Short mmCIF file of C-alpha atoms and ligand atoms in Angstrom, two decimals:
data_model
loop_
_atom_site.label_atom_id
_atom_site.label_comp_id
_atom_site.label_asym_id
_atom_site.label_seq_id
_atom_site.Cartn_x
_atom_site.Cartn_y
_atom_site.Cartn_z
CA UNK A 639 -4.80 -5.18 -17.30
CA UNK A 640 -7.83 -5.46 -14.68
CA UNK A 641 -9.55 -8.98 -14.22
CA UNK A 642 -12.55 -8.58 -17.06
CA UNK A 643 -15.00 -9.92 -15.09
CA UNK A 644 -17.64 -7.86 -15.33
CA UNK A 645 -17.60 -7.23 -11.57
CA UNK A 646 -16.68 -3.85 -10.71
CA UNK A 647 -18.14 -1.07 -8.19
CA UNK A 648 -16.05 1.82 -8.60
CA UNK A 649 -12.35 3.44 -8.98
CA UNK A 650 -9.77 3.55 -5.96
CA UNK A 651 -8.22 7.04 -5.47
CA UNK A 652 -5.07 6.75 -3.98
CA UNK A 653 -3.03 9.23 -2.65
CA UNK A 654 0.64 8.64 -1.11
CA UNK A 655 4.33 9.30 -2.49
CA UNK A 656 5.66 8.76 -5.77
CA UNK A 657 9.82 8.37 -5.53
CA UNK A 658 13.23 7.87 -6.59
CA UNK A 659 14.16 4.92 -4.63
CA UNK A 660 17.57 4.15 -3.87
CA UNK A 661 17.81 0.42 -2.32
CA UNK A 662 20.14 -2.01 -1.09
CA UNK A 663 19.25 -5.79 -0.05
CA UNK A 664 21.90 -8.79 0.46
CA UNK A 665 20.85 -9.40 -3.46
CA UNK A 666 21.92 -6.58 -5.16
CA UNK A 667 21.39 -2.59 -5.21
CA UNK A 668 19.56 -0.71 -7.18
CA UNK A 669 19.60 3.82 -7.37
CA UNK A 670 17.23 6.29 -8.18
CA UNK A 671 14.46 3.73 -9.60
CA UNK A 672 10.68 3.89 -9.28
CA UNK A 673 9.56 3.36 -5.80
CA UNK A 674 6.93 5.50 -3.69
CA UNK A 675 3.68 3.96 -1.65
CA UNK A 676 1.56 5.10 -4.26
CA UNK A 677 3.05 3.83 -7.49
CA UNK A 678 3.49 0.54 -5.84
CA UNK A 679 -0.18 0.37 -4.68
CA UNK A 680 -1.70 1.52 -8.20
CA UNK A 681 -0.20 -0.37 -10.10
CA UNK A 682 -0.98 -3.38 -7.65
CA UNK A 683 -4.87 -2.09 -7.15
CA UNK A 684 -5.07 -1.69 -11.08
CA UNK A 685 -5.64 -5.38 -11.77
CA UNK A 686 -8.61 -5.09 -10.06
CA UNK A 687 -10.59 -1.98 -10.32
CA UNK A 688 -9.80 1.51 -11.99
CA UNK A 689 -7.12 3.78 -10.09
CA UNK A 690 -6.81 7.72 -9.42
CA UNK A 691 -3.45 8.78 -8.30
CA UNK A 692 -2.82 11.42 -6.16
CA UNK A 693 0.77 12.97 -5.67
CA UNK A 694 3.33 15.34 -6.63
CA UNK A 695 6.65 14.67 -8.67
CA UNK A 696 9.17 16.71 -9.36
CA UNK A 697 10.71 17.81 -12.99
CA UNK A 698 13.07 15.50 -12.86
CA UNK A 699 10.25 12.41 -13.10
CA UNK A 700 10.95 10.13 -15.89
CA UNK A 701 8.58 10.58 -18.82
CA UNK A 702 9.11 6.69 -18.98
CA UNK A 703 7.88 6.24 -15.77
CA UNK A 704 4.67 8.23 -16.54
CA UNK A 705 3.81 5.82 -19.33
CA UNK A 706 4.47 2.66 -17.34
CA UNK A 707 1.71 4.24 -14.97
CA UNK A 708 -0.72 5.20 -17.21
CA UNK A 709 -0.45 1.99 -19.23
CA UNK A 710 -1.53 0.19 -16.71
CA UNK A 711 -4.98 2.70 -16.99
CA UNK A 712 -3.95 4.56 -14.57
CA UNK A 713 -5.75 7.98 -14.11
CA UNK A 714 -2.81 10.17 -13.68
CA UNK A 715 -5.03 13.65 -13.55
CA UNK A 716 -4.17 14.03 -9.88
CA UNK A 717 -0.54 13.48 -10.26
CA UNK A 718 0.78 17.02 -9.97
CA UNK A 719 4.56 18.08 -11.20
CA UNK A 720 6.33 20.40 -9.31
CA UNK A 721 9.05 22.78 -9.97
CA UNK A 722 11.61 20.87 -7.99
CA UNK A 723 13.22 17.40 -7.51
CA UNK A 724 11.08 14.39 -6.90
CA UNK A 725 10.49 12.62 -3.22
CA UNK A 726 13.44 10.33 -2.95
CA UNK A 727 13.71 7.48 -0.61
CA UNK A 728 17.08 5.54 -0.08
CA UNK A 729 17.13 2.60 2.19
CA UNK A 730 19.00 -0.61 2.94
CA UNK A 731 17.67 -4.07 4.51
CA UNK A 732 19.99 -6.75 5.98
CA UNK A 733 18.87 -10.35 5.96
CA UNK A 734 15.94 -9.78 8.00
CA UNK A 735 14.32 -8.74 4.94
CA UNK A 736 11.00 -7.53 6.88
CA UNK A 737 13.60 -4.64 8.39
CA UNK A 738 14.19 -1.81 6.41
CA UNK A 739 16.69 0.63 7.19
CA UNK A 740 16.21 4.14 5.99
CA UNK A 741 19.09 5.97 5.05
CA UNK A 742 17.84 8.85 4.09
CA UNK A 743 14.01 10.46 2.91
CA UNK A 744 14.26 13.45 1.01
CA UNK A 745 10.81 15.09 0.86
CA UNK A 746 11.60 17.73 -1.77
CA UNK A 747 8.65 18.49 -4.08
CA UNK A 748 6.21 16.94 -0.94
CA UNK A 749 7.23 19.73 1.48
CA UNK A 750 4.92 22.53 -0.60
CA UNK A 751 2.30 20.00 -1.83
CA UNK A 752 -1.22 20.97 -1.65
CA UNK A 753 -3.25 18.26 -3.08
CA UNK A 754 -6.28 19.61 -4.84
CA UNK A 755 -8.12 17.30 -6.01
CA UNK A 756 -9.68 16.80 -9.85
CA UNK A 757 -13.25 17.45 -9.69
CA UNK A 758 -14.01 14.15 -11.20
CA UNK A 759 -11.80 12.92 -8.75
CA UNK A 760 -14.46 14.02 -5.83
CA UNK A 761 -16.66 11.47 -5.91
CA UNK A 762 -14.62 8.26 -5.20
CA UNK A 763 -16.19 5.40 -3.80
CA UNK A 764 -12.86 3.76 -2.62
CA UNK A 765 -9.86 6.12 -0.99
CA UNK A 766 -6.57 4.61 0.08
CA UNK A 767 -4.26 6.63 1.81
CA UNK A 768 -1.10 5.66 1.29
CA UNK A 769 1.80 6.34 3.57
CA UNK A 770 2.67 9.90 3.00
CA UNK A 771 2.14 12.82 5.45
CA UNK A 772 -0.85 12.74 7.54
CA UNK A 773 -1.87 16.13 7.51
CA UNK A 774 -2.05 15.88 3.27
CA UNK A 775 -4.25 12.40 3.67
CA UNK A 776 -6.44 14.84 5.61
CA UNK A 777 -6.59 17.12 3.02
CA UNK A 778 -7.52 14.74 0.36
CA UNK A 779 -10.13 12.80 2.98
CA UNK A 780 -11.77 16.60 3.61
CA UNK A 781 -12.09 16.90 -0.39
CA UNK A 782 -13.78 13.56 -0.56
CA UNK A 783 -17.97 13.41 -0.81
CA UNK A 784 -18.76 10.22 1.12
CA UNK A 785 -16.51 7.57 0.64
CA UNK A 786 -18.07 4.06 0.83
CA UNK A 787 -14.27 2.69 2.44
CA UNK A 788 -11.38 4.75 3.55
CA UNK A 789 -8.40 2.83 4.42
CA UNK A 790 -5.28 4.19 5.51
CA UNK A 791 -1.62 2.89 5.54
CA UNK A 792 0.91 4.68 7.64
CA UNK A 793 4.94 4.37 8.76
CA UNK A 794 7.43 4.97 11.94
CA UNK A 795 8.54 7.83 10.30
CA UNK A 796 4.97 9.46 11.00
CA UNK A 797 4.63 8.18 14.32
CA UNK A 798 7.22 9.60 15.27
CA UNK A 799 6.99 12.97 13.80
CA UNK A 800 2.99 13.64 13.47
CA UNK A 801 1.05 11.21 15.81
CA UNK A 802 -1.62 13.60 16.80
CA UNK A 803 -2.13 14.09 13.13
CA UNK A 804 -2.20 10.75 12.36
CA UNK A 805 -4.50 10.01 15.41
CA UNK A 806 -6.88 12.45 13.64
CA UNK A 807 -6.29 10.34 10.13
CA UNK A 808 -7.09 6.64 12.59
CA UNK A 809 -10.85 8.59 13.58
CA UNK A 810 -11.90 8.73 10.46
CA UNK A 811 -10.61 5.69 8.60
CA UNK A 812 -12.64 2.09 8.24
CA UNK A 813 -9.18 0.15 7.72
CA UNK A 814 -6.06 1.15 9.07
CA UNK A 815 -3.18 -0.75 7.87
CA UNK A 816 0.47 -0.89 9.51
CA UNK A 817 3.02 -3.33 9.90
CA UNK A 818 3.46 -5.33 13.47
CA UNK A 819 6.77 -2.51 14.81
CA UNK A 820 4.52 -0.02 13.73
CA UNK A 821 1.03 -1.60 15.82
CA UNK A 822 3.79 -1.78 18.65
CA UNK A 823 4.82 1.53 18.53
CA UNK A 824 1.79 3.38 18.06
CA UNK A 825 0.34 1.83 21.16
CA UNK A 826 3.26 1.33 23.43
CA UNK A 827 1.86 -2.39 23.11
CA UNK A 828 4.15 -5.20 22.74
CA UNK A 829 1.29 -7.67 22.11
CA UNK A 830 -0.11 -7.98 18.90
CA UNK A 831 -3.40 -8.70 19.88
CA UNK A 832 -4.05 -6.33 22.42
CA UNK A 833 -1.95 -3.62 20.19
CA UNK A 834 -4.83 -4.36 17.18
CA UNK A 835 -7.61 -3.58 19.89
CA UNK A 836 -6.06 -0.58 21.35
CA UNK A 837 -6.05 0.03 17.41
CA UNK A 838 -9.78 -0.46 17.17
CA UNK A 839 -10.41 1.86 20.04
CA UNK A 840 -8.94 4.96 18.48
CA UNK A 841 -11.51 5.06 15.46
CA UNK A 842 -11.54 2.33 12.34
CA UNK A 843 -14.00 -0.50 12.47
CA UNK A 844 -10.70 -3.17 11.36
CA UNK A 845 -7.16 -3.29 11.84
CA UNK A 846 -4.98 -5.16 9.81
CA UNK A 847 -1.10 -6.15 11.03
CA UNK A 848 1.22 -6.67 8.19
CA UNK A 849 3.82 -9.01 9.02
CA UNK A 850 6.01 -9.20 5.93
CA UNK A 851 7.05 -12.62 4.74
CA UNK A 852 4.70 -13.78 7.71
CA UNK A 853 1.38 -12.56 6.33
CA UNK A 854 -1.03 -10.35 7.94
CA UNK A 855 -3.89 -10.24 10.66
CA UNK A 856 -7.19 -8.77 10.68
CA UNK A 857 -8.73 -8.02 13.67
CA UNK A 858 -12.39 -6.33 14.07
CA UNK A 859 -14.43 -5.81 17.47
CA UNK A 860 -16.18 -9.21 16.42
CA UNK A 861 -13.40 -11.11 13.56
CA UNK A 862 -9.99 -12.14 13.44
CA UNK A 863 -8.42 -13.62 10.38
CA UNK A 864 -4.59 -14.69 9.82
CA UNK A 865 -3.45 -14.79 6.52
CA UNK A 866 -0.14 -16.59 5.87
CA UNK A 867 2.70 -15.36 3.57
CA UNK A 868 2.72 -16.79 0.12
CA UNK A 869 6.30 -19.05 0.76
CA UNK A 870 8.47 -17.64 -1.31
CA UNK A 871 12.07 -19.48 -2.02
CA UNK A 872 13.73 -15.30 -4.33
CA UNK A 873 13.05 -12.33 -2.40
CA UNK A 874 15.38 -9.67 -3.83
CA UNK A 875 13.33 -6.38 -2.67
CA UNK A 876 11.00 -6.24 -0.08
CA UNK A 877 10.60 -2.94 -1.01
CA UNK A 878 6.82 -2.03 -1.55
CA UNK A 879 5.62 -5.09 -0.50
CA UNK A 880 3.01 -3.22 2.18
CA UNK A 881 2.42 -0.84 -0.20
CA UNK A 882 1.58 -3.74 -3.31
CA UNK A 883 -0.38 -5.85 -0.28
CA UNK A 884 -2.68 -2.30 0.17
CA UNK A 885 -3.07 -1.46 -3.10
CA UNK A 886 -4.40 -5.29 -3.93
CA UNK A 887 -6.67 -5.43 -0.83
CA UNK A 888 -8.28 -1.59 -1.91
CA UNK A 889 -8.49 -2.48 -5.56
CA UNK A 890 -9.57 -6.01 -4.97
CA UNK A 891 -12.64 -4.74 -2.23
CA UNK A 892 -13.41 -2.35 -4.87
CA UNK A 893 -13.81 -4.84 -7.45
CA UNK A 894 -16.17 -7.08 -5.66
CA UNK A 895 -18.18 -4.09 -4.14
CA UNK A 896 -18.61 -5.32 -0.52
CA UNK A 897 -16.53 -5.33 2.99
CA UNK A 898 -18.05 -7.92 4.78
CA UNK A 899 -15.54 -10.46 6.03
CA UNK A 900 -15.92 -12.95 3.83
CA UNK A 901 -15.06 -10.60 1.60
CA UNK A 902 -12.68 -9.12 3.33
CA UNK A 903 -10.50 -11.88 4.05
CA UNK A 904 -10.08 -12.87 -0.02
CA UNK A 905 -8.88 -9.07 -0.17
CA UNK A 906 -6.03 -9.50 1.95
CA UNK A 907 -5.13 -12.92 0.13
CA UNK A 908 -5.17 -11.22 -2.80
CA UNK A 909 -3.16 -8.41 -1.33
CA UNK A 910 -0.69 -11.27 -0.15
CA UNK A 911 -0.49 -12.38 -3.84
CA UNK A 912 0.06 -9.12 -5.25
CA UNK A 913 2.83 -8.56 -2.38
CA UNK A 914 4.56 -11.43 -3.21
CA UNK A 915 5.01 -10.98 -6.86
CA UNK A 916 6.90 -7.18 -5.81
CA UNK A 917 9.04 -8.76 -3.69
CA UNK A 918 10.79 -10.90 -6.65
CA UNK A 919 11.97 -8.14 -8.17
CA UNK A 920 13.55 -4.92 -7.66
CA UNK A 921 11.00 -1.84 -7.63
CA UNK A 922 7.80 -2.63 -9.54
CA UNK A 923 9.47 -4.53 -12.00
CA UNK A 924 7.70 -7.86 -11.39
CA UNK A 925 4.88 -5.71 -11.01
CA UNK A 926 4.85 -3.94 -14.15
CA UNK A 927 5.21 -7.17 -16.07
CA UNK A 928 2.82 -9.39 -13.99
CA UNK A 929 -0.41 -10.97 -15.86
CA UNK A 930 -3.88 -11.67 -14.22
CA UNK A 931 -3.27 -15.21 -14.76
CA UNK A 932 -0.47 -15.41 -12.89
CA UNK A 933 -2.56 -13.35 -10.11
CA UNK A 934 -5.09 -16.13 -10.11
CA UNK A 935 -3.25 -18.57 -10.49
CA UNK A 936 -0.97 -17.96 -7.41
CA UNK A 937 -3.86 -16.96 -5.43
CA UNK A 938 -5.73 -20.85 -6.18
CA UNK A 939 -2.11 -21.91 -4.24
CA UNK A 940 -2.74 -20.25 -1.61
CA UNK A 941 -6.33 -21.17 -1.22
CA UNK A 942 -4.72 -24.42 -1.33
CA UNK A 943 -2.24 -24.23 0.99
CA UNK A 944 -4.23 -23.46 4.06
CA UNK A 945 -7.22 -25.64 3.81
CA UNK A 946 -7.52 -28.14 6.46
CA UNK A 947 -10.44 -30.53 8.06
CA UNK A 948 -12.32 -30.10 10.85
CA UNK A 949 -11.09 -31.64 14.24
P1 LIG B 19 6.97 -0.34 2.04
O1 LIG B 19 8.19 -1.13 1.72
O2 LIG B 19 5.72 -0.93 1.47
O3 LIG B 19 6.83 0.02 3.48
O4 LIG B 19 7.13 1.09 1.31
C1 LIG B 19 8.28 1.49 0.63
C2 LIG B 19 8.01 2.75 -0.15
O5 LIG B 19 7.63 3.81 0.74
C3 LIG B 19 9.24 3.22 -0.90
O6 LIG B 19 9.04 3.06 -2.28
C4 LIG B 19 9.44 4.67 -0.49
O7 LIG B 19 9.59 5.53 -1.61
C5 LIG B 19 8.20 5.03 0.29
N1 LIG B 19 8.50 5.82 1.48
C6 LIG B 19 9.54 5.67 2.33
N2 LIG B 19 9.50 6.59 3.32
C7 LIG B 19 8.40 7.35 3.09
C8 LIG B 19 7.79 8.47 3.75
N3 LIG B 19 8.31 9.01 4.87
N4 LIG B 19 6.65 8.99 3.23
C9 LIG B 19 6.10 8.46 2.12
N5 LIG B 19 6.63 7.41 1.44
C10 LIG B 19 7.76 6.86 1.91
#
C-alpha cells in the first residue's frame, strides 16, 4: 500500500484506542463500526512507512476488522485482546462539523490495559501517541530505547481528567498535536498564537493546532507554518480526521527520514490529504479503499492551491 519509493527510515509505532464507534452527523448514522485514534492513524501512516500498533480490544473485535488492519501491513503484534468488550466511542456532530459531541466513551477492555510492548517493538525510530490515556502513552514512551521523534496527540476528555499526567506526556514529546478548543483549554489561552507558545514552554520543540476543515498551524520557538484545509464540497464523518491528519504527518516524517521544516511542513500537507479523504466517508471506509495515487494526486492540488508571487 506504502508509496514504493525507495525512501524509507524506519516503522511508526503507534499506540492509542482501537473502538466500536457509534456516530451520528446531519448525513447519516452509523453504530458499532471501526473507529479508535489508532486504527484511523495506521491505516493513514501506512501509505507511507511501516506501522506497529499498540492497543487492546476486546473479544468481541471483528475478525474482519483484524484483516482490514493487517492488510494494509500493519504489524498487529502489539495489539493485545482482552477478555472483555472493546473501547466503544459514541458521538454525534451538528453542522459545525469540527464539533463533536460525545455521548458516551466506554473504556471497557482500556481500564486494565498494561501495554507491554513486543521486544521487536523496542526499538522504534518513530512513536505516535495517539489519544488514549496519558498515563499508558507513558508507559509505552518508558519502554521505548531512544526514539528519533515522539509526537503526541491528546483530547478534552484528558484535560480534563489527567492534566498533570498529560503535562508529564507534553515534557517529553518533540510534537504535540491538539485541536484549537483543546490549545485553548489546556492553557486557559483564548489566543491561538500565544496558546501554541505557552504550548512550547511546557516541553516539545513544535506545536501543531488542528483546525478541522480550516487546516492546521505549526508553530516552533523560531517557525510558523499555516496549512489550509483541502476544500472539500461531501463531508459525511469528521470522525478521525485528527487522528488520519497524525497518522499521515508520523508516517509521512518517517518516510522521508528528517524533521526539519521544510520537511515538516509537506508532513502536515500530507496529513491534510490523508484527513480529507476520512472525512468522505463514514469510519475508515474511504480510508481503507484509498490508493497512493489518489494521495499524490490530491496532494499536487494542494501544492497548487496555495502558491502565490511575491509582493
Ligand atoms: P478524532 O475525530 O480524530 O478526534 O478522533 C475520533 C476517534 O477517537 C474515535 O474513533 C474514537 O473512537 C476515539 N476516541 C474518542 N474518545 C476517546 C478517548 N477518550 N480516548 C481514546 N480514544 C477516543
Amino acid at each position: 500500500m506504502a508509496f514504493e519509493d525507495g525512501c524509507q527510515d524506519g516503522p511508526v509505532l503507534i499506540v492509542g484506542s482501537v473502538a466500536y464507534d457509534s456516530v451520528k452527523t446531519p448525513f447519516g448514522e452509523k453504530e458499532e463500526v471501526l473507529g479508535g485514534a489508532a486504527s484511523y492513524a495506521s491505516v493513514s501512516a501506512s501509505f507511507f512507512a511501516p506501522v506497529r500498533l499498540v492497543g487492546v480490544v476486546g473479544e468481541d473485535f471483528s475478525e474482519t476488522y483484524l484483516a482490514q488492519l493487517a492488510d494494509h501491513d500493519i504489524d498487529l503484534e502489539g495489539l493485545q485482546r482482552s477478555p472483555g468488550k472493546t473501547f466503544r466511542w459514541s458521538g454525534y456532530y451538528e453542522y459545525d462539523l469540527n464539533q463533536a459531541h460525545t455521548t458516551a466513551t466506554e473504556l471497557n477492555v482500556f481500564q486494565d490495559f498494561r501495554p507491554d510492548l513486543p521486544r521487536s517493538y523496542r526499538d522504534s525510530p518513530y512513536v505516535f501517541l495517539a489519544n488514549i490515556d496519558p498515563s499508558l502513552q507513558l508507559l509505552v514512551l518508558d519502554q521505548v530505547r531512544h526514539p528519533k521523534l515522539v509526537v503526541c496527540d491528546t483530547m478534552n476528555f484528558w484535560i480534563e481528567s489527567a492534566k498533570d499526567t498529560l503535562l508529564e506526556v507534553l515534557a517529553r514529546c518533540d510534537i504535540a498535536l491538539m485541536n484549537d478548543a483543546e490549545a485553548r483549554e489546556l492553557t486557559g489561552e483564548p489566543n491561538l498564537i500565544i496558546a501554541g507558545r505557552e504550548v512550547l514552554n511546557l516541553g516539545p520543540g513544535v506545536v501543531i493546532i488542528k483546525k478541522g476543515e480550516h487546516g492546521a498551524l505549526m508553530m516552533s520557538r523560531d517557525s510558523y507554518f499555516s496549512a489550509p484545509g483541502y476544500p472539500l464540497e461531501e463531508i459525511r464523518d469528521p470522525t478521525g480526521a485528527g487522528d488520519t491528519f497524525a497518522g499521515g504527518m508520523v508516517g509521512y516524517l518517517a518516510r522521508c527520514g528528517a524533521t526539519d521544516d521544510d520537511t515538516l511542513r509537506r508532513a502536515i500537507i500530507a496529513g491534510s490529504v490523508m484527513a480529507s479523504f476520512t472525512v468522505e466517508d463514514f469510519s475508515l471506509n474511504r480510508l481503507l479503499a484509498l490508493s497512493p495515487e489518489e494521495v499524490s494526486e490530491r496532494y499536487r492540488e494542494i501544492v497548487g492551491m496555495t502558491q502565490f508571487g511575491a509582493f
